[in-house]
Every structure is written in structure tokens, then in C-alpha cells.
Amino acid sequence: GRGEPLGATESNRVTFASGLPAETNGILPPYLVYFDTQFGSTIVNGMFMKYGPNGMAIFDDFQATNSFDLGASAVVHVTSAVNLGGVPASCHALRGRAAVSNGDLTIQSGGLIVGGAFQYWTANLFFGENGTGNAYVHMDGHTDSAKANELRGAIHCQDFVKFGAQTDLRLTASNAIAGKVELQDGGLVAAHRYALGSDVDLEMGIGTRFDLKTGAATCEIGGLRSRGRATVRPNGTASETLVIHPAANTTNVFNGSLSNVNGILGVTVAGAGRQVFNGASDYTGDTVVESGATLLLGDDGVLGATEVSVAGGATFGGTGSTAGALVLDDGAKLKLTPGTPLRVASLDAVTDASVTIDVSENASFSEGPVLTWSGAGPAAAPDFELVGAPSASRGAYEAVFDAEARQVAVALVFPPATTIIVR
């Protein structure tokens, strides 16, 4: 049946195990083109098996009315390059519609899965030898919302890149992605806490969407970045928390929106690097900045009615605003700019809190407010310590708390005058 379509079969089992076709010139061992394929009673329309220049198998247009099963121990290697238009020419392809596959599937030298019209794959996917290649997944136009469009098996790769604006892709396994996840077009749905792997950066293209539907109420990523407007949101009725782990010595700028939409979104920043929000967000779940982490709001960074809690040893700040409360723990740090204050709805702090205000990263320095609030302030002023200010020839710059003006400002403070009486 090489290169021929399969129609209805008399048995429920179809096996390709007859060795390599003539085109391979005997380069590869037969087991690389062995398929233990079970169709049940399904009639399979238009299934073609092709061979590329290296003798590896290419599947083109699975169209099974029920399922396609490679068998629990099947290993399929796909290395033949094909021209798919608009994608890297060196990529390789597996293409399927309404298909289910078990076992392991390896796409050598990187690879590209094309299958916008499929329902789900349950195979474990390896891109490159032992998952050392990049994964290019292109969704080519299937828009039926009833279809799952899922990769249910574990993905093993370096970078994972999703193409295709018309179709969302859902990742439902704990995946082993060693590099970054790049969302170039359309939507990506995380249906597992570690759908993007462990501490893997997410880079989003303009107009893309990252949906959280984990069932565990938490999704873990590395740094969050976008090249323009993009959206992160829950994709269900439950609350979801996005936990961001920016790597040490990195700055990750997200210019998009974090939104409630279909559920309540919360954000936790827990990594050792720096996360910057520079878009307008309206999520209302809690924002937690854990010890050692840094969350900054850029000039265009706006948060909705979310309570921002800054733990001891954590850093929050910037020049944006939030419509919620700012709560400071003892040992919290604020990174602020005199004259361009961070604006919050209300300010609170634990009793006898010691809070550091860091103004060291400003290109020019002047006096002025660094933090303002429009509502209630703390019952007692925290002990603010200013660091990073230049020295003055007379007096010293200090952080001055003003309950009536509802602000903390940097001001040059002179010591009290001393009167000397000479007799």
C-alpha cells in the first residue's frame, strides 16, 4: 500500500512492516518505517504514506472518522523536508486530521507539525534527537470550536514555536521544553500547570493570546515578554494564577494585557529576575511579589483593582499605576522615580515596617514625590530608608512621608540649626 490510499479493511488491524521502499536505497533499517496501526471498524478515507529523500515516512492528510493509533510502543521518525509556505524551509512535517496517536514520535532535525484540522494527538513528541531540536507547530486553519486541537503527549524540544492565527493549540501534558516558547500567531491554551515546561520564558507576538485552563488553578512560566499588544487570560469559569519566574539577570517586558475575561486571574512573581508590565491590565485577582522577585510598572503600565502584596526582600515599583491597594511587608523594597511617582489606590503596611526606597536607576535626579495614593493610607508611617540618592553639599536627601498630602517624596532635609552662645 505504499503511496496508495486505504479504504475499508476486512480486519481491524493494518500493519506496515515490509521493509523500506526502493527510494530509500536501503539506507535505513526497516523498523523506522514500521507502524502498528489499529483503526477498529473505522473506514479510513484518503490516508497516504509517503517517503522522503532519506526514506523516512511522511504522513499526509489523515482523515479518520474515529481514531488513528500508532500503538503503545511504536516509534516513528520523520525527517523529510517539505515546502509548506511561510515557514522555515529546513523544517520537517507531520500532518494529520482527526487523528489520535499513541507511543513516541520523533521528528529529526527540528521539525514542524502541521495539523490545524486535527482533534488531538496523544503521542509523546520528540523534536530532534532526544528532544534536542526546535519544535515548529503550525495550525493551518481549522476553526471548529468543538474540536479539541490538543497535543496530549509530552513534548520534548528546545524552543517551541506556534504558528497559525486561525486555530488555537491546547497543551495538556507536563512538557519538557528546554528553551523558550514563542507564540507567533493566534492562541495557545495551557491546560496543565507545566504545559510550558518548568520556568520556560513565554514570548508573545502582536495580537496573540495565552489562555489558562489548567484545572490546577496555577500555571508556571519563566519570564513573560511580548513584542506588542497581547493578552493573557483565564479560559474557563475558575480562578487561575499565573506564576512568573524571570531568570536572574534578565529583564522581561510585557506590553500586553492581563485580563479576567473567563474567570479571575491572579499573578505571582517569584523569580530572581525582573518582570515589567507596560500595558493596561484589568485582572482583579491578587498580585503577589515574593521574596527575591522584582515587578515594575512601566510608564504605560496600569493594573486594575488587584491588591499588590510585596513580601520582605521583594521589589515593586516603576512609574505606572494600580487601581488596587499596595500592601508592604517588613523588609519590602520600592524602586521609584522622584517627580514621576508610582500611583496606587491605597497604601498599607505591617506595623513597624521598614521599607527601602531605591532611586538609584534614574538618569537625572531631582526632588519630588515617588509614591502617591488616592484613598486610605497606613495607620502609622513605615520607616522609609532612601538609597541611591546623590550626596548633597549641604543637608541630605530623605524619603518624607506626608499623610495629609498622601504621598512619599524625596526632599533635601537640612539638620536643625545650632545656636552657639559666646560669653
CSV table of C-alpha atoms in Angstrom, one decimal:
chain,number,residue,atom,x,y,z
A,1,GLY,CA,0.0,0.0,0.0
A,2,ARG,CA,3.0,2.4,-0.3
A,3,GLY,CA,1.7,5.7,-1.6
A,4,GLU,CA,-1.8,4.3,-2.0
A,5,PRO,CA,-5.0,5.4,-0.2
A,6,LEU,CA,-6.6,2.9,2.3
A,7,GLY,CA,-10.3,2.2,2.1
A,8,ALA,CA,-12.3,-0.1,4.3
A,9,THR,CA,-10.3,-3.1,5.6
A,10,GLU,CA,-11.6,-6.6,6.3
A,11,SER,CA,-9.6,-6.8,9.5
A,12,ASN,CA,-9.3,-4.3,12.3
A,13,ARG,CA,-5.5,-4.2,12.0
A,14,VAL,CA,-3.3,-2.8,9.3
A,15,THR,CA,0.4,-3.2,9.6
A,16,PHE,CA,3.3,-1.7,7.5
A,17,ALA,CA,6.3,-3.8,8.2
A,18,SER,CA,7.7,-4.9,4.9
A,19,GLY,CA,10.9,-3.1,4.9
A,20,LEU,CA,12.0,0.1,3.0
A,21,PRO,CA,10.7,1.1,-0.4
A,22,ALA,CA,13.1,1.3,-3.3
A,23,GLU,CA,13.6,5.0,-3.0
A,24,THR,CA,15.5,4.6,0.3
A,25,ASN,CA,18.3,2.6,-1.3
A,26,GLY,CA,18.4,0.5,1.9
A,27,ILE,CA,19.8,3.4,3.9
A,28,LEU,CA,17.7,2.9,7.0
A,29,PRO,CA,16.7,-0.2,9.0
A,30,PRO,CA,13.1,-1.4,8.4
A,31,TYR,CA,11.9,-0.6,12.0
A,32,LEU,CA,12.0,3.1,11.2
A,33,VAL,CA,9.0,2.6,8.9
A,34,TYR,CA,7.1,0.1,11.0
A,35,PHE,CA,3.6,1.0,12.0
A,36,ASP,CA,1.3,-1.0,14.3
A,37,THR,CA,-1.9,0.7,13.2
A,38,GLN,CA,-5.3,-0.1,14.5
A,39,PHE,CA,-8.4,1.5,13.0
A,40,GLY,CA,-11.1,-0.5,14.7
A,41,SER,CA,-14.1,-0.7,12.4
A,42,THR,CA,-13.4,2.8,11.1
A,43,ILE,CA,-13.3,3.4,7.4
A,44,VAL,CA,-10.2,5.5,6.7
A,45,ASN,CA,-10.6,7.9,3.7
A,46,GLY,CA,-7.6,9.3,1.9
A,47,MET,CA,-4.7,8.2,4.2
A,48,PHE,CA,-1.4,8.4,2.3
A,49,MET,CA,2.0,7.2,3.3
A,50,LYS,CA,4.9,8.9,1.6
A,51,TYR,CA,8.7,8.6,1.7
A,52,GLY,CA,11.1,11.5,1.6
A,53,PRO,CA,14.6,11.6,0.1
A,54,ASN,CA,16.1,9.9,3.2
A,55,GLY,CA,13.5,7.2,3.3
A,56,MET,CA,11.7,8.4,6.4
A,57,ALA,CA,7.9,8.3,6.4
A,58,ILE,CA,5.7,11.4,5.9
A,59,PHE,CA,2.0,11.2,6.7
A,60,ASP,CA,-0.1,13.5,4.6
A,61,ASP,CA,-3.8,14.2,5.3
A,62,PHE,CA,-5.1,11.7,7.9
A,63,GLN,CA,-8.8,11.6,7.6
A,64,ALA,CA,-10.2,9.1,10.0
A,65,THR,CA,-13.8,9.3,11.2
A,66,ASN,CA,-12.8,7.9,14.6
A,67,SER,CA,-9.1,7.5,15.5
A,68,PHE,CA,-5.7,6.6,14.4
A,69,ASP,CA,-3.4,4.6,16.8
A,70,LEU,CA,0.3,4.0,16.3
A,71,GLY,CA,0.3,1.5,19.1
A,72,ALA,CA,1.8,1.9,22.6
A,73,SER,CA,5.3,1.1,21.6
A,74,ALA,CA,5.5,2.5,18.1
A,75,VAL,CA,8.4,4.8,17.3
A,76,VAL,CA,8.1,6.9,14.1
A,77,HIS,CA,10.9,9.1,12.7
A,78,VAL,CA,10.1,11.8,10.3
A,79,THR,CA,12.9,13.7,8.6
A,80,SER,CA,11.8,14.6,5.1
A,81,ALA,CA,11.8,18.3,4.4
A,82,VAL,CA,8.7,19.7,2.6
A,83,ASN,CA,7.7,23.1,1.3
A,84,LEU,CA,4.8,24.4,3.4
A,85,GLY,CA,5.0,28.0,2.6
A,86,GLY,CA,5.7,30.8,5.2
A,87,VAL,CA,7.6,28.5,7.5
A,88,PRO,CA,11.4,27.7,7.7
A,89,ALA,CA,12.4,25.7,4.6
A,90,SER,CA,14.5,23.4,6.7
A,91,CYS,CA,11.6,22.2,8.8
A,92,HIS,CA,10.1,18.8,8.5
A,93,ALA,CA,6.5,17.9,8.7
A,94,LEU,CA,3.9,15.6,10.2
A,95,ARG,CA,0.4,16.4,9.1
A,96,GLY,CA,-2.9,14.9,10.4
A,97,ARG,CA,-6.6,15.4,10.6
A,98,ALA,CA,-9.0,13.9,13.2
A,99,ALA,CA,-6.1,11.7,14.3
A,100,VAL,CA,-5.1,10.0,17.6
A,101,SER,CA,-1.7,8.6,18.0
A,102,ASN,CA,-0.1,6.8,20.9
A,103,GLY,CA,3.5,5.9,21.6
A,104,ASP,CA,6.6,8.0,20.7
A,105,LEU,CA,7.1,10.1,17.6
A,106,THR,CA,10.4,11.7,16.7
A,107,ILE,CA,10.9,14.4,14.2
A,108,GLN,CA,14.5,14.7,13.4
A,109,SER,CA,16.5,17.9,12.8
A,110,GLY,CA,13.9,20.2,14.4
A,111,GLY,CA,10.6,19.7,12.8
A,112,LEU,CA,7.2,21.1,12.1
A,113,ILE,CA,3.8,19.6,12.9
A,114,VAL,CA,1.1,20.9,10.6
A,115,GLY,CA,-2.4,19.9,11.6
A,116,GLY,CA,-4.9,22.7,12.1
A,117,ALA,CA,-7.8,20.3,11.4
A,118,PHE,CA,-6.9,17.5,13.8
A,119,GLN,CA,-8.6,16.8,17.1
A,120,TYR,CA,-5.8,15.6,19.3
A,121,TRP,CA,-2.5,13.7,19.4
A,122,THR,CA,-1.6,11.6,22.4
A,123,ALA,CA,1.9,10.6,21.2
A,124,ASN,CA,5.0,11.8,23.0
A,125,LEU,CA,6.7,14.1,20.6
A,126,PHE,CA,10.5,14.4,20.3
A,127,PHE,CA,11.9,17.1,18.1
A,128,GLY,CA,15.4,16.3,17.1
A,129,GLU,CA,17.5,13.5,18.6
A,130,ASN,CA,16.3,13.0,22.2
A,131,GLY,CA,14.4,16.3,22.1
A,132,THR,CA,17.4,18.5,21.2
A,133,GLY,CA,15.8,20.2,18.2
A,134,ASN,CA,13.3,23.1,17.9
A,135,ALA,CA,9.5,22.4,17.6
A,136,TYR,CA,7.6,24.3,15.0
A,137,VAL,CA,3.9,23.8,15.3
A,138,HIS,CA,1.7,25.3,12.6
A,139,MET,CA,-2.1,25.3,12.9
A,140,ASP,CA,-3.4,25.7,9.3
A,141,GLY,CA,-6.9,27.0,9.5
A,142,HIS,CA,-9.3,24.7,11.4
A,143,THR,CA,-11.8,26.8,13.3
A,144,ASP,CA,-14.4,24.3,14.6
A,145,SER,CA,-14.6,25.1,18.3
A,146,ALA,CA,-15.9,21.6,19.0
A,147,LYS,CA,-12.5,20.1,18.1
A,148,ALA,CA,-10.0,19.9,20.9
A,149,ASN,CA,-6.9,20.7,18.8
A,150,GLU,CA,-4.7,19.2,21.6
A,151,LEU,CA,-1.3,17.8,22.0
A,152,ARG,CA,-1.8,15.5,24.9
A,153,GLY,CA,1.6,13.7,24.9
A,154,ALA,CA,4.7,15.1,26.4
A,155,ILE,CA,6.7,17.4,24.2
A,156,HIS,CA,10.5,17.2,24.2
A,157,CYS,CA,12.3,20.0,22.4
A,158,GLN,CA,14.5,23.1,22.8
A,159,ASP,CA,12.4,26.1,21.6
A,160,PHE,CA,8.7,25.6,20.9
A,161,VAL,CA,7.2,27.9,18.3
A,162,LYS,CA,3.5,28.1,17.5
A,163,PHE,CA,2.3,29.5,14.1
A,164,GLY,CA,-1.2,29.9,12.6
A,165,ALA,CA,-3.6,32.7,13.5
A,166,GLN,CA,-6.9,30.9,12.8
A,167,THR,CA,-6.6,28.0,15.2
A,168,ASP,CA,-5.7,27.7,18.9
A,169,LEU,CA,-3.4,24.9,20.2
A,170,ARG,CA,-4.0,23.3,23.6
A,171,LEU,CA,-1.1,21.7,25.5
A,172,THR,CA,-2.4,19.3,28.1
A,173,ALA,CA,0.8,17.5,29.4
A,174,SER,CA,3.7,18.4,31.6
A,175,ASN,CA,6.2,19.2,28.8
A,176,ALA,CA,10.0,19.1,28.7
A,177,ILE,CA,10.7,22.4,26.8
A,178,ALA,CA,14.3,23.4,27.5
A,179,GLY,CA,14.4,26.7,25.6
A,180,LYS,CA,11.6,29.2,25.2
A,181,VAL,CA,8.0,29.2,24.0
A,182,GLU,CA,7.3,31.6,21.2
A,183,LEU,CA,3.7,32.4,20.2
A,184,GLN,CA,3.8,34.0,16.8
A,185,ASP,CA,0.1,33.8,15.8
A,186,GLY,CA,-3.3,33.0,17.3
A,187,GLY,CA,-3.8,31.4,20.7
A,188,LEU,CA,-2.1,28.9,22.9
A,189,VAL,CA,-4.0,27.2,25.8
A,190,ALA,CA,-2.2,25.9,28.8
A,191,ALA,CA,-4.3,23.0,30.2
A,192,HIS,CA,-1.6,21.8,32.6
A,193,ARG,CA,0.4,23.6,35.4
A,194,TYR,CA,3.6,22.8,33.5
A,195,ALA,CA,2.2,23.0,29.9
A,196,LEU,CA,5.1,25.3,29.1
A,197,GLY,CA,7.6,23.2,31.0
A,198,SER,CA,9.5,24.4,34.1
A,199,ASP,CA,10.5,28.1,34.2
A,200,VAL,CA,10.3,28.5,30.4
A,201,ASP,CA,10.0,32.0,29.1
A,202,LEU,CA,7.0,32.9,27.0
A,203,GLU,CA,7.4,35.4,24.2
A,204,MET,CA,4.2,36.6,22.6
A,205,GLY,CA,3.6,38.2,19.2
A,206,ILE,CA,1.3,41.1,18.4
A,207,GLY,CA,-2.4,40.2,18.8
A,208,THR,CA,-1.7,36.7,20.3
A,209,ARG,CA,-3.5,35.2,23.3
A,210,PHE,CA,-2.3,32.9,26.1
A,211,ASP,CA,-5.2,31.2,27.8
A,212,LEU,CA,-5.0,29.5,31.2
A,213,LYS,CA,-7.2,26.4,31.7
A,214,THR,CA,-5.1,24.2,33.9
A,215,GLY,CA,-7.7,22.7,36.3
A,216,ALA,CA,-5.0,23.0,39.0
A,217,ALA,CA,-5.6,26.8,39.1
A,218,THR,CA,-1.9,27.5,38.6
A,219,CYS,CA,0.3,27.8,35.5
A,220,GLU,CA,4.0,28.2,35.8
A,221,ILE,CA,6.2,30.1,33.3
A,222,GLY,CA,9.6,31.8,33.2
A,223,GLY,CA,9.7,35.4,32.1
A,224,LEU,CA,6.7,37.0,30.2
A,225,ARG,CA,7.5,39.1,27.1
A,226,SER,CA,5.6,40.5,24.2
A,227,ARG,CA,6.6,42.4,21.0
A,228,GLY,CA,3.3,44.4,21.2
A,229,ARG,CA,-0.3,44.1,22.3
A,230,ALA,CA,-1.0,40.5,23.5
A,231,THR,CA,-3.5,39.1,26.0
A,232,VAL,CA,-3.1,36.6,29.0
A,233,ARG,CA,-6.4,35.4,30.5
A,234,PRO,CA,-8.2,32.5,32.1
A,235,ASN,CA,-10.2,30.3,29.7
A,236,GLY,CA,-12.9,28.9,32.0
A,237,THR,CA,-15.0,29.8,35.0
A,238,ALA,CA,-12.4,29.0,37.7
A,239,SER,CA,-9.8,31.3,39.1
A,240,GLU,CA,-6.3,30.9,37.7
A,241,THR,CA,-2.9,32.2,38.9
A,242,LEU,CA,-0.1,32.8,36.5
A,243,VAL,CA,3.2,32.3,38.4
A,244,ILE,CA,6.1,34.1,36.7
A,245,HIS,CA,9.7,33.1,37.3
A,246,PRO,CA,12.0,35.5,35.5
A,247,ALA,CA,15.6,34.2,35.4
A,248,ALA,CA,18.3,36.0,37.3
A,249,ASN,CA,19.9,38.9,35.5
A,250,THR,CA,17.1,39.2,32.9
A,251,THR,CA,14.5,42.0,32.3
A,252,ASN,CA,11.3,40.8,30.7
A,253,VAL,CA,8.9,43.4,29.3
A,254,PHE,CA,5.2,42.5,28.7
A,255,ASN,CA,3.4,45.2,26.7
A,256,GLY,CA,0.1,43.4,26.6
A,257,SER,CA,-2.9,43.0,28.9
A,258,LEU,CA,-3.6,40.6,31.7
A,259,SER,CA,-7.4,40.2,32.0
A,260,ASN,CA,-10.1,38.3,33.8
A,261,VAL,CA,-12.4,37.6,30.8
A,262,ASN,CA,-13.4,34.0,31.5
A,263,GLY,CA,-12.5,33.7,35.2
A,264,ILE,CA,-10.5,35.6,37.8
A,265,LEU,CA,-6.8,36.0,37.1
A,266,GLY,CA,-4.1,36.4,39.7
A,267,VAL,CA,-0.4,36.9,39.3
A,268,THR,CA,2.6,35.8,41.4
A,269,VAL,CA,6.1,36.9,40.5
A,270,ALA,CA,8.6,34.6,42.1
A,271,GLY,CA,11.8,34.5,40.1
A,272,ALA,CA,15.2,36.2,40.7
A,273,GLY,CA,15.0,38.3,37.5
A,274,ARG,CA,12.9,41.4,36.7
A,275,GLN,CA,9.4,41.4,35.3
A,276,VAL,CA,8.0,44.6,33.8
A,277,PHE,CA,4.3,45.2,32.9
A,278,ASN,CA,3.9,48.0,30.4
A,279,GLY,CA,0.3,47.6,29.2
A,280,ALA,CA,-3.2,48.2,30.6
A,281,SER,CA,-4.5,45.2,32.6
A,282,ASP,CA,-7.8,44.7,34.4
A,283,TYR,CA,-7.4,41.5,36.3
A,284,THR,CA,-8.7,41.5,39.9
A,285,GLY,CA,-7.1,38.5,41.5
A,286,ASP,CA,-4.2,39.1,43.9
A,287,THR,CA,-0.8,40.2,42.8
A,288,VAL,CA,2.0,38.7,45.0
A,289,VAL,CA,5.6,39.7,44.7
A,290,GLU,CA,7.6,37.1,46.5
A,291,SER,CA,11.0,37.5,48.3
A,292,GLY,CA,13.8,38.0,45.8
A,293,ALA,CA,11.5,38.9,42.9
A,294,THR,CA,11.0,42.2,41.1
A,295,LEU,CA,7.9,43.5,39.5
A,296,LEU,CA,7.9,47.0,37.9
A,297,LEU,CA,5.2,49.0,36.1
A,298,GLY,CA,6.4,50.9,33.1
A,299,ASP,CA,5.2,54.4,32.0
A,300,ASP,CA,2.2,52.7,30.4
A,301,GLY,CA,1.8,50.0,33.0
A,302,VAL,CA,-1.7,50.1,34.5
A,303,LEU,CA,-3.1,47.5,36.9
A,304,GLY,CA,-6.8,47.2,37.8
A,305,ALA,CA,-8.4,46.6,41.2
A,306,THR,CA,-5.8,44.0,42.2
A,307,GLU,CA,-4.2,44.1,45.7
A,308,VAL,CA,-0.4,44.1,45.3
A,309,SER,CA,1.4,42.5,48.2
A,310,VAL,CA,5.2,43.0,48.4
A,311,ALA,CA,7.0,40.5,50.7
A,312,GLY,CA,10.1,41.2,52.6
A,313,GLY,CA,13.1,41.0,50.2
A,314,ALA,CA,10.8,41.6,47.2
A,315,THR,CA,10.8,44.7,45.0
A,316,PHE,CA,7.9,46.6,43.4
A,317,GLY,CA,7.7,49.9,41.8
A,318,GLY,CA,8.0,51.8,38.5
A,319,THR,CA,6.2,54.8,37.1
A,320,GLY,CA,2.8,53.3,36.3
A,321,SER,CA,-0.4,53.0,38.4
A,322,THR,CA,-2.7,50.5,40.1
A,323,ALA,CA,-6.4,50.8,41.0
A,324,GLY,CA,-5.9,48.5,43.9
A,325,ALA,CA,-4.2,48.6,47.3
A,326,LEU,CA,-0.4,48.4,47.8
A,327,VAL,CA,0.5,46.3,50.9
A,328,LEU,CA,4.1,46.4,52.2
A,329,ASP,CA,5.6,43.8,54.4
A,330,ASP,CA,8.6,44.5,56.6
A,331,GLY,CA,11.7,44.5,54.5
A,332,ALA,CA,9.9,45.3,51.2
A,333,LYS,CA,11.7,47.5,48.6
A,334,LEU,CA,10.2,50.1,46.3
A,335,LYS,CA,12.1,51.1,43.2
A,336,LEU,CA,10.8,54.6,42.4
A,337,THR,CA,11.5,57.8,40.4
A,338,PRO,CA,11.3,61.2,42.0
A,339,GLY,CA,8.9,63.5,40.2
A,340,THR,CA,7.2,60.6,38.3
A,341,PRO,CA,5.5,58.8,41.2
A,342,LEU,CA,4.0,55.3,41.3
A,343,ARG,CA,0.3,55.9,41.9
A,344,VAL,CA,-1.8,53.5,43.9
A,345,ALA,CA,-5.4,53.5,45.2
A,346,SER,CA,-4.4,52.9,48.9
A,347,LEU,CA,-1.3,52.2,50.9
A,348,ASP,CA,-0.9,49.9,53.8
A,349,ALA,CA,2.0,48.4,55.7
A,350,VAL,CA,2.5,46.0,58.5
A,351,THR,CA,3.1,47.6,61.9
A,352,ASP,CA,6.7,49.0,62.4
A,353,ALA,CA,7.6,48.0,58.8
A,354,SER,CA,11.0,49.1,57.5
A,355,VAL,CA,10.7,49.8,53.8
A,356,THR,CA,13.6,50.7,51.4
A,357,ILE,CA,13.0,53.2,48.6
A,358,ASP,CA,15.6,52.8,45.8
A,359,VAL,CA,16.1,55.7,43.4
A,360,SER,CA,19.5,54.6,42.1
A,361,GLU,CA,18.5,53.9,38.5
A,362,ASN,CA,17.4,57.4,37.5
A,363,ALA,CA,19.3,59.1,34.7
A,364,SER,CA,18.8,62.5,36.3
A,365,PHE,CA,17.9,63.3,39.9
A,366,SER,CA,15.5,65.8,41.4
A,367,GLU,CA,13.3,66.2,44.4
A,368,GLY,CA,9.7,65.3,44.2
A,369,PRO,CA,7.0,62.6,45.1
A,370,VAL,CA,7.9,59.0,44.4
A,371,LEU,CA,4.7,57.4,45.7
A,372,THR,CA,1.1,58.7,45.9
A,373,TRP,CA,-2.2,57.2,47.0
A,374,SER,CA,-5.8,58.4,46.5
A,375,GLY,CA,-7.5,56.6,49.3
A,376,ALA,CA,-6.6,55.4,52.7
A,377,GLY,CA,-3.0,55.4,54.0
A,378,PRO,CA,-1.3,53.4,56.7
A,379,ALA,CA,-2.3,53.9,60.3
A,380,ALA,CA,1.4,54.5,61.1
A,381,ALA,CA,4.1,55.7,58.8
A,382,PRO,CA,6.6,52.9,57.8
A,383,ASP,CA,10.2,53.6,58.5
A,384,PHE,CA,11.3,54.6,54.9
A,385,GLU,CA,15.0,54.4,54.1
A,386,LEU,CA,16.2,56.1,51.0
A,387,VAL,CA,19.1,54.6,49.0
A,388,GLY,CA,20.7,55.6,45.7
A,389,ALA,CA,20.3,59.3,46.1
A,390,PRO,CA,23.3,61.5,45.3
A,391,SER,CA,25.2,63.3,48.2
A,392,ALA,CA,24.5,66.9,48.8
A,393,SER,CA,26.9,69.7,49.7
A,394,ARG,CA,24.5,70.7,52.5
A,395,GLY,CA,21.9,68.5,54.1
A,396,ALA,CA,20.9,65.1,52.8
A,397,TYR,CA,18.1,63.6,50.7
A,398,GLU,CA,15.5,61.7,52.6
A,399,ALA,CA,12.2,59.9,52.0
A,400,VAL,CA,9.5,62.1,53.6
A,401,PHE,CA,6.1,60.6,54.5
A,402,ASP,CA,3.2,63.1,54.3
A,403,ALA,CA,-0.2,61.7,55.4
A,404,GLU,CA,-2.1,64.8,54.6
A,405,ALA,CA,-0.7,65.1,51.0
A,406,ARG,CA,-1.0,61.3,50.7
A,407,GLN,CA,2.5,60.9,49.3
A,408,VAL,CA,6.0,59.9,50.0
A,409,ALA,CA,8.5,62.4,48.5
A,410,VAL,CA,12.2,62.7,48.1
A,411,ALA,CA,13.4,66.0,49.7
A,412,LEU,CA,16.6,67.7,50.7
A,413,VAL,CA,16.5,67.8,54.5
A,414,PHE,CA,18.8,70.1,56.5
A,415,PRO,CA,19.8,69.4,60.1
A,416,PRO,CA,18.3,71.8,62.7
A,417,ALA,CA,20.2,75.0,63.2
A,418,THR,CA,22.6,75.1,66.2
A,419,THR,CA,22.9,78.3,68.3
A,420,ILE,CA,26.3,78.9,69.9
A,421,ILE,CA,26.4,81.5,72.7
A,422,VAL,CA,29.8,83.0,73.4
A,423,ARG,CA,30.2,84.7,76.8
